[in-house]
Coordinates of C-alpha atoms in Angstrom, one line a residue:
M121 CA 52.8 17.4 32.6
R122 CA 49.4 19.1 31.9
Q123 CA 47.1 16.9 29.6
H124 CA 43.5 18.6 28.2
W125 CA 43.1 17.4 24.9
T126 CA 39.9 19.2 23.8
T127 CA 37.8 18.6 19.9
G128 CA 36.2 20.5 17.6
N129 CA 38.4 23.2 17.3
R130 CA 38.2 25.6 13.8
L131 CA 42.6 26.6 13.2
T132 CA 43.3 28.9 10.8
L133 CA 46.4 30.0 10.5
L134 CA 48.5 33.5 10.2
E135 CA 51.6 34.3 8.4
N136 CA 52.9 37.7 9.1
G137 CA 50.8 41.0 10.7
E138 CA 49.5 41.3 7.1
D139 CA 47.5 38.3 8.2
Y140 CA 47.0 38.1 12.1
F141 CA 46.8 42.6 12.7
P142 CA 43.7 42.9 10.9
R143 CA 42.0 39.2 12.4
L144 CA 43.0 40.4 15.9
I145 CA 41.8 43.9 15.4
A146 CA 38.4 42.9 14.4
A147 CA 37.6 41.1 16.6
V148 CA 38.4 43.0 19.4
E149 CA 35.5 45.8 17.5
G150 CA 33.4 42.8 17.2
A151 CA 33.5 41.9 21.8
R152 CA 30.6 41.4 23.0
E153 CA 32.2 40.6 26.9
S154 CA 35.3 40.9 27.3
V155 CA 39.3 40.9 25.7
L156 CA 42.6 39.6 27.3
L157 CA 45.7 39.7 25.7
E158 CA 48.7 38.9 27.3
T159 CA 52.3 40.2 24.8
F160 CA 56.1 40.3 25.0
I161 CA 55.8 43.6 22.5
I162 CA 53.5 46.7 22.1
F163 CA 55.3 49.4 20.3
E164 CA 53.6 53.0 20.3
D165 CA 53.6 52.8 16.5
S166 CA 50.7 52.3 13.6
V167 CA 50.1 48.6 14.6
G168 CA 50.3 50.1 18.5
E169 CA 47.9 52.4 18.2
S170 CA 45.0 51.3 15.7
L171 CA 44.7 48.0 18.8
S172 CA 44.5 50.7 21.3
H173 CA 42.1 52.3 19.2
A174 CA 40.8 49.4 19.2
L175 CA 40.3 48.4 22.9
V176 CA 40.1 52.2 24.3
A177 CA 36.7 51.9 22.5
A178 CA 35.8 47.9 23.3
A179 CA 36.2 49.1 26.9
R180 CA 34.2 51.9 26.7
R181 CA 31.4 49.8 25.3
G182 CA 31.7 48.0 28.5
V183 CA 33.9 45.2 27.6
R184 CA 35.9 44.2 29.6
V185 CA 39.6 44.5 28.8
V186 CA 42.5 43.6 30.2
M187 CA 45.7 43.4 29.0
T188 CA 49.2 43.1 30.4
V189 CA 53.3 43.0 28.5
D190 CA 56.1 42.5 29.7
G191 CA 57.8 44.5 31.6
F192 CA 61.0 44.7 30.0
G193 CA 60.1 43.9 26.4
S194 CA 57.6 47.3 26.6
A195 CA 59.1 49.1 29.1
D196 CA 58.8 51.9 27.1
L197 CA 55.3 52.6 26.4
S198 CA 54.6 56.4 27.2
Q199 CA 52.2 58.1 29.6
P200 CA 50.0 59.3 27.4
F201 CA 49.7 56.1 25.7
V202 CA 48.8 54.1 28.7
A203 CA 47.0 57.5 30.5
R204 CA 44.2 56.7 27.3
L205 CA 44.1 53.0 28.1
V206 CA 43.1 53.4 31.6
E207 CA 40.8 56.7 31.3
A208 CA 38.7 54.0 29.0
G209 CA 38.9 51.4 32.2
V210 CA 41.0 48.6 30.4
T211 CA 43.4 47.7 33.1
L212 CA 47.0 47.5 32.2
N213 CA 49.2 45.3 34.1
M214 CA 53.1 44.9 33.5
F215 CA 54.8 42.1 34.1
A216 CA 57.9 42.4 36.6
P217 CA 58.9 46.0 35.8
R218 CA 62.1 46.7 37.2
R219 CA 63.5 50.1 37.9
R220 CA 67.2 50.9 35.3
L221 CA 70.0 50.5 36.1
V222 CA 72.5 53.6 34.4
G223 CA 69.9 54.1 32.4
M224 CA 70.1 49.8 31.3
R225 CA 66.6 47.9 31.4
T226 CA 67.7 45.3 34.4
N227 CA 65.1 42.9 34.6
L228 CA 66.3 40.8 31.4
F229 CA 65.9 37.4 32.7
R230 CA 62.3 35.3 34.1
R231 CA 60.2 37.3 30.8
L232 CA 56.9 37.2 30.2
H233 CA 56.9 36.0 26.6
R234 CA 53.5 34.9 25.5
K235 CA 51.5 36.3 22.8
L236 CA 48.0 35.5 23.9
V237 CA 45.1 37.3 23.1
A238 CA 41.0 35.6 24.2
I239 CA 38.0 37.7 23.4
D240 CA 34.2 36.3 24.4
D241 CA 35.5 32.5 25.3
F242 CA 35.4 31.4 21.9
T243 CA 37.7 32.7 19.8
A244 CA 41.6 33.3 20.5
F245 CA 44.9 34.1 18.6
I246 CA 47.9 32.4 19.6
G247 CA 51.5 32.6 18.6
G248 CA 54.9 34.1 18.2
I249 CA 54.1 37.5 16.4
N250 CA 54.7 40.8 18.7
L251 CA 52.5 43.8 18.4
S252 CA 53.8 46.0 16.5
D253 CA 55.3 47.3 12.8
Q254 CA 58.1 44.8 12.4
H255 CA 55.8 42.3 11.9
L256 CA 54.3 43.8 8.3
I257 CA 56.6 42.6 5.6
A258 CA 55.4 45.8 3.9
T259 CA 58.0 48.1 6.6
G260 CA 60.7 46.5 4.8
P261 CA 63.4 44.3 4.9
L262 CA 63.2 43.9 8.5
A263 CA 60.2 42.3 9.1
K264 CA 60.3 40.0 10.4
Q265 CA 58.8 36.5 9.4
D266 CA 56.5 34.5 12.2
Y267 CA 53.3 32.7 12.4
A268 CA 49.6 33.1 14.7
V269 CA 46.7 30.6 14.8
E270 CA 43.8 31.9 15.6
V271 CA 41.0 29.5 17.2
Q272 CA 37.5 29.2 17.1
G273 CA 35.9 26.4 19.7
P274 CA 36.6 24.4 22.9
I275 CA 40.1 25.3 22.8
A276 CA 39.7 29.1 22.5
Q277 CA 37.9 28.4 26.2
E278 CA 40.6 27.0 27.8
I279 CA 42.6 29.6 26.8
H280 CA 40.1 32.4 28.0
A281 CA 40.2 30.0 31.7
F282 CA 44.0 29.7 31.7
M283 CA 44.4 33.2 30.9
E284 CA 41.5 34.4 33.9
A285 CA 44.0 32.9 36.4
A286 CA 46.7 34.3 35.1
A287 CA 45.5 37.7 35.8
Q288 CA 45.7 36.8 39.2
T289 CA 48.8 34.7 39.6
P290 CA 51.9 36.1 37.0
H291 CA 53.4 32.7 36.3
G292 CA 49.6 31.5 34.3
R293 CA 49.4 28.6 36.5
Q294 CA 47.1 26.9 38.5
R295 CA 46.9 27.0 42.2
R296 CA 49.0 23.3 43.8
D297 CA 44.9 22.3 45.7
R298 CA 43.4 22.7 42.6
R299 CA 42.3 20.9 38.5
P300 CA 42.6 24.0 35.7
P301 CA 39.3 25.0 35.2
P302 CA 36.0 24.5 34.3
L303 CA 35.1 25.3 30.5
P304 CA 32.8 28.6 31.3
R305 CA 29.6 26.8 29.1
E306 CA 29.0 24.3 26.9
A307 CA 31.5 24.5 23.9
L308 CA 30.0 24.3 20.7
P309 CA 32.3 22.4 17.8
F310 CA 33.5 24.8 15.3
G311 CA 36.0 22.8 13.5
N312 CA 37.6 19.0 13.2
G313 CA 40.4 20.1 15.3
A314 CA 42.3 18.8 18.1
A315 CA 44.3 21.3 20.1
L316 CA 46.1 21.3 23.4
L317 CA 47.7 24.5 25.6
V318 CA 50.7 23.3 26.9
T319 CA 52.7 26.2 28.8
R320 CA 55.7 26.7 30.9
D321 CA 56.7 28.9 33.8
N322 CA 59.5 28.4 36.7
D323 CA 57.1 26.2 39.0
Q324 CA 55.1 22.8 38.1
H325 CA 55.4 23.4 34.3
P326 CA 59.0 24.4 33.6
R327 CA 59.8 21.5 30.5
D328 CA 56.4 20.9 29.1
I329 CA 57.1 22.9 26.6
E330 CA 59.7 20.7 25.0
R331 CA 58.4 17.0 26.1
H332 CA 56.0 17.7 23.5
Y333 CA 58.7 18.7 21.5
L334 CA 60.3 15.3 22.1
M335 CA 57.3 13.1 22.1
A336 CA 56.3 13.7 18.8
I337 CA 59.6 13.7 17.2
R338 CA 61.1 10.1 18.9
A339 CA 57.6 9.2 17.1
A340 CA 58.0 10.6 13.5
R341 CA 57.5 8.2 10.9
H342 CA 58.1 10.1 7.5
K343 CA 58.9 13.9 8.1
V344 CA 59.7 16.8 10.6
V345 CA 60.4 20.1 9.7
I346 CA 61.0 22.7 12.3
A347 CA 61.9 26.5 12.1
N348 CA 63.0 28.1 14.6
A349 CA 64.6 32.0 15.1
Y350 CA 66.8 30.8 18.1
F351 CA 67.8 27.1 17.8
L352 CA 69.8 26.4 20.9
P353 CA 68.1 23.1 22.3
G354 CA 68.9 20.9 24.9
Y355 CA 71.0 17.9 24.4
Q356 CA 67.8 15.3 25.2
L357 CA 66.5 17.3 21.6
L358 CA 69.3 17.7 19.9
R359 CA 69.6 13.6 20.1
A360 CA 66.5 12.7 19.4
I361 CA 66.1 15.2 16.4
C362 CA 69.5 13.4 15.4
N363 CA 67.7 9.6 15.5
A364 CA 65.5 10.7 14.4
S365 CA 67.2 11.6 10.8
R366 CA 69.5 8.3 11.4
R367 CA 66.5 6.3 11.6
G368 CA 65.1 7.3 8.1
V369 CA 63.2 10.3 8.7
D370 CA 63.0 13.5 6.7
V371 CA 64.2 16.0 9.3
R372 CA 64.8 19.7 7.9
L373 CA 65.2 22.4 10.0
I374 CA 64.7 26.9 8.9
V375 CA 66.7 28.6 11.3
Q376 CA 68.2 32.5 10.6
G377 CA 70.3 32.9 7.9
R378 CA 71.2 36.6 8.6
P379 CA 70.3 36.6 12.7
D380 CA 70.0 39.8 15.0
M381 CA 72.1 39.0 17.8
L382 CA 75.2 37.4 16.4
W383 CA 75.4 34.7 18.9
V384 CA 72.6 33.3 17.5
K385 CA 75.0 32.6 14.6
R386 CA 78.0 31.6 16.9
A387 CA 75.6 29.1 18.7
V388 CA 74.6 27.6 16.0
D389 CA 77.4 27.0 13.3
V390 CA 78.7 23.7 16.5
L391 CA 75.3 22.3 15.4
Y392 CA 75.7 21.9 11.9
A393 CA 78.2 19.6 11.5
H394 CA 76.6 17.4 14.3
L395 CA 73.4 17.8 12.6
R396 CA 74.1 17.6 8.9
E397 CA 76.7 13.9 10.0
A398 CA 72.9 12.5 11.3
G399 CA 71.9 13.5 7.4
V400 CA 69.2 16.6 8.4
R401 CA 69.0 18.8 6.1
I402 CA 69.9 22.7 7.5
F403 CA 67.7 25.5 5.2
E404 CA 69.0 29.4 5.9
Y405 CA 66.5 31.7 6.0
C406 CA 68.3 34.5 4.5
E407 CA 65.2 36.9 3.1
R408 CA 64.1 39.1 6.8
P409 CA 64.5 38.1 9.9
L410 CA 63.0 34.6 11.5
H411 CA 60.9 34.6 14.0
G412 CA 58.8 31.8 13.7
K413 CA 58.5 29.0 16.3
V414 CA 56.7 26.3 14.7
A415 CA 56.9 23.0 13.6
L416 CA 55.2 20.6 11.7
V417 CA 55.7 16.1 12.0
D418 CA 54.3 14.0 10.0
D419 CA 51.0 14.8 7.9
D420 CA 48.5 14.5 11.8
W421 CA 51.1 16.9 14.3
A422 CA 52.0 20.3 14.2
T423 CA 52.8 23.0 16.9
V424 CA 53.3 26.7 16.7
G425 CA 53.0 29.5 19.5
S426 CA 56.2 31.9 22.0
S427 CA 58.7 28.7 22.5
N428 CA 61.9 29.2 20.9
L429 CA 64.4 26.1 21.7
D430 CA 67.4 28.3 23.0
P431 CA 67.9 27.9 27.0
L432 CA 66.0 31.4 27.6
S433 CA 62.6 29.8 26.3
L434 CA 62.8 26.3 27.3
S435 CA 64.0 27.0 30.7
L436 CA 63.7 30.5 31.6
N437 CA 60.6 32.5 30.2
L438 CA 56.7 32.1 30.3
E439 CA 55.3 30.4 27.9
A440 CA 52.6 29.2 25.2
N441 CA 52.1 27.4 22.6
L442 CA 49.2 25.3 21.1
I443 CA 49.6 21.6 20.1
I444 CA 47.5 20.7 16.6
R445 CA 46.2 17.3 15.4
D446 CA 44.6 18.5 13.0
P447 CA 45.5 17.0 8.7
A448 CA 44.1 19.8 6.9
F449 CA 46.4 22.4 9.4
V450 CA 49.1 20.5 9.3
S451 CA 48.7 20.8 5.1
T452 CA 48.7 24.4 5.3
L453 CA 51.8 25.0 7.0
D454 CA 53.7 21.9 5.8
A455 CA 52.8 23.6 2.3
R456 CA 54.0 27.0 4.2
L457 CA 57.3 26.1 5.7
G458 CA 57.8 24.8 1.7
K459 CA 57.3 27.6 0.0
L460 CA 59.4 29.6 2.4
M461 CA 62.5 26.6 1.9
A462 CA 62.2 26.8 -2.3
D463 CA 61.6 30.1 -2.1
C464 CA 63.7 32.0 0.8
C465 CA 66.3 29.8 1.9
T466 CA 70.4 28.9 1.5
E467 CA 70.9 25.1 1.9
V468 CA 73.1 24.3 4.0
S469 CA 74.4 21.4 1.5
D470 CA 78.1 20.7 2.1
P471 CA 78.5 19.3 5.2
A472 CA 82.5 21.1 3.8
D473 CA 81.2 24.7 4.2
T474 CA 80.8 23.9 8.0
E475 CA 84.4 24.2 8.6
Q476 CA 86.4 25.9 11.3
G477 CA 90.0 26.8 12.2
T478 CA 90.7 24.9 15.3
W479 CA 90.3 27.8 17.6
Q480 CA 87.3 29.1 15.9
A481 CA 85.7 25.9 16.2
L482 CA 86.8 25.7 19.7
R483 CA 85.6 29.2 20.7
T484 CA 82.3 28.2 18.7
A485 CA 82.1 24.7 21.3
V486 CA 82.5 27.0 24.6
I487 CA 80.0 29.8 23.1
F488 CA 77.8 26.8 22.6
H489 CA 78.1 25.0 25.6
C490 CA 78.0 28.1 27.9
L491 CA 74.6 28.9 26.4
R492 CA 73.3 25.2 26.9
K493 CA 74.5 25.2 30.9
F494 CA 73.3 29.3 31.7
P495 CA 70.1 28.7 32.7
S496 CA 71.5 26.4 35.4
W497 CA 73.8 28.8 36.2
A498 CA 70.9 32.1 36.2
G499 CA 69.2 29.8 39.0
W500 CA 72.0 30.5 41.3
L501 CA 72.1 33.8 41.5
P502 CA 69.5 36.5 43.3
A503 CA 66.3 37.1 41.6
H504 CA 64.0 39.5 41.5
T505 CA 60.2 38.6 42.8
P506 CA 58.6 39.5 39.8
R507 CA 55.1 41.5 40.5
L508 CA 52.0 42.0 38.4
V509 CA 51.9 46.4 38.5
V510 CA 48.3 47.6 37.5
S511 CA 48.5 51.1 36.0
T512 CA 46.8 54.5 37.4
V513 CA 46.1 57.0 35.3
E514 CA 48.7 58.9 37.2
T515 CA 51.6 56.3 35.3
A516 CA 54.5 57.8 34.4
P517 CA 56.6 56.1 31.7
D518 CA 59.1 55.0 34.5
W519 CA 55.8 52.3 36.1
Q520 CA 58.1 52.5 39.0
Q521 CA 57.0 55.5 40.4
R522 CA 53.3 54.4 41.7
P523 CA 53.5 51.2 41.4
Q524 CA 50.3 48.6 42.5
V525 CA 51.1 45.3 42.7
S526 CA 47.4 43.6 42.1
P527 CA 46.3 40.7 44.9
G528 CA 48.5 37.5 45.6
A529 CA 50.8 38.6 42.5
R530 CA 54.0 38.7 44.8
Q531 CA 55.3 35.3 44.0
D532 CA 59.6 33.9 43.5
C533 CA 59.6 32.6 39.9
R534 CA 62.8 30.9 39.9

């Protein structure tokens, strides 16, 4: 498991698009040397257009701009949108694009799910917020609740170095015969926070994020709060959560009360009785869709990132989380999540609320265990070779019409 803690970081919690997008666009507008960006989704809505204009302006003033998007999440970018970026000098990559079959996207798994931005190697952003109007509360009841972190300091250089490597190797991994790249220049302290960038891929770091969760929960003394959009963790993590509660730790779980996918509700239902029996307090967020991937343990540990606690994130997707040791940051996150539970959530307070008929309970249990085993089953299937496709001015909406594969990008992602 990669370990490279840095100290002297300033860490700012950003909640929803209202916090995140203005800070991100202002940072791009102030960039002098480079802007590196990875995202699962960018849409051609007001957020995507505003950001694209900032990227175009940065590229035209000589800033090196590299944007990598996922071939499933951002498959529908139009030719004019792509052409405007490329003509300005933006290097625009798509991770693992695939041809449609009967109009349907076929690259369902092994997604680039990270949400990372590095600017001039001293400012960076990491979290779960995609680049779309869907993360602006003002857009209505379907706006997503989510979090990100703006960082300044040595950890921003770590993120920058990781993203530079990811532009050459689509897994964002280091070659086996190399250590992580050195920091490009002396990193000045910006604050008091310690931070660690933790990623998962399908090669050398398949369980790093999960292991950091396990270590923190197993060491918890008095408090664990987890807010997760798609909560379907592995058996070890479930056991660690229940054991923490049984030994007297105040364990609280925030999950979707109105999930956007039915299987999420069905799968979580089977966990309720088990978690409640162990003493875990469960809160359903019902105001809007919950998209957060955050957690805190005690007063000095937190994580914010792109990884859900579900089979796709823990076993298939490319993810990135920031692990934070900073009491001030943890206090801020704790207050935000406490307010969320108090104002916008309904606690599952009575185990009787989770009772089901025999047939429904059996069906839900089967769904849960099938989903938990799915990643290992998926490994038996033929896997496409992921490619990092570089756009040209002539790129059509179907990214497969003129593929140009970047050097060294053809690697197995199983």
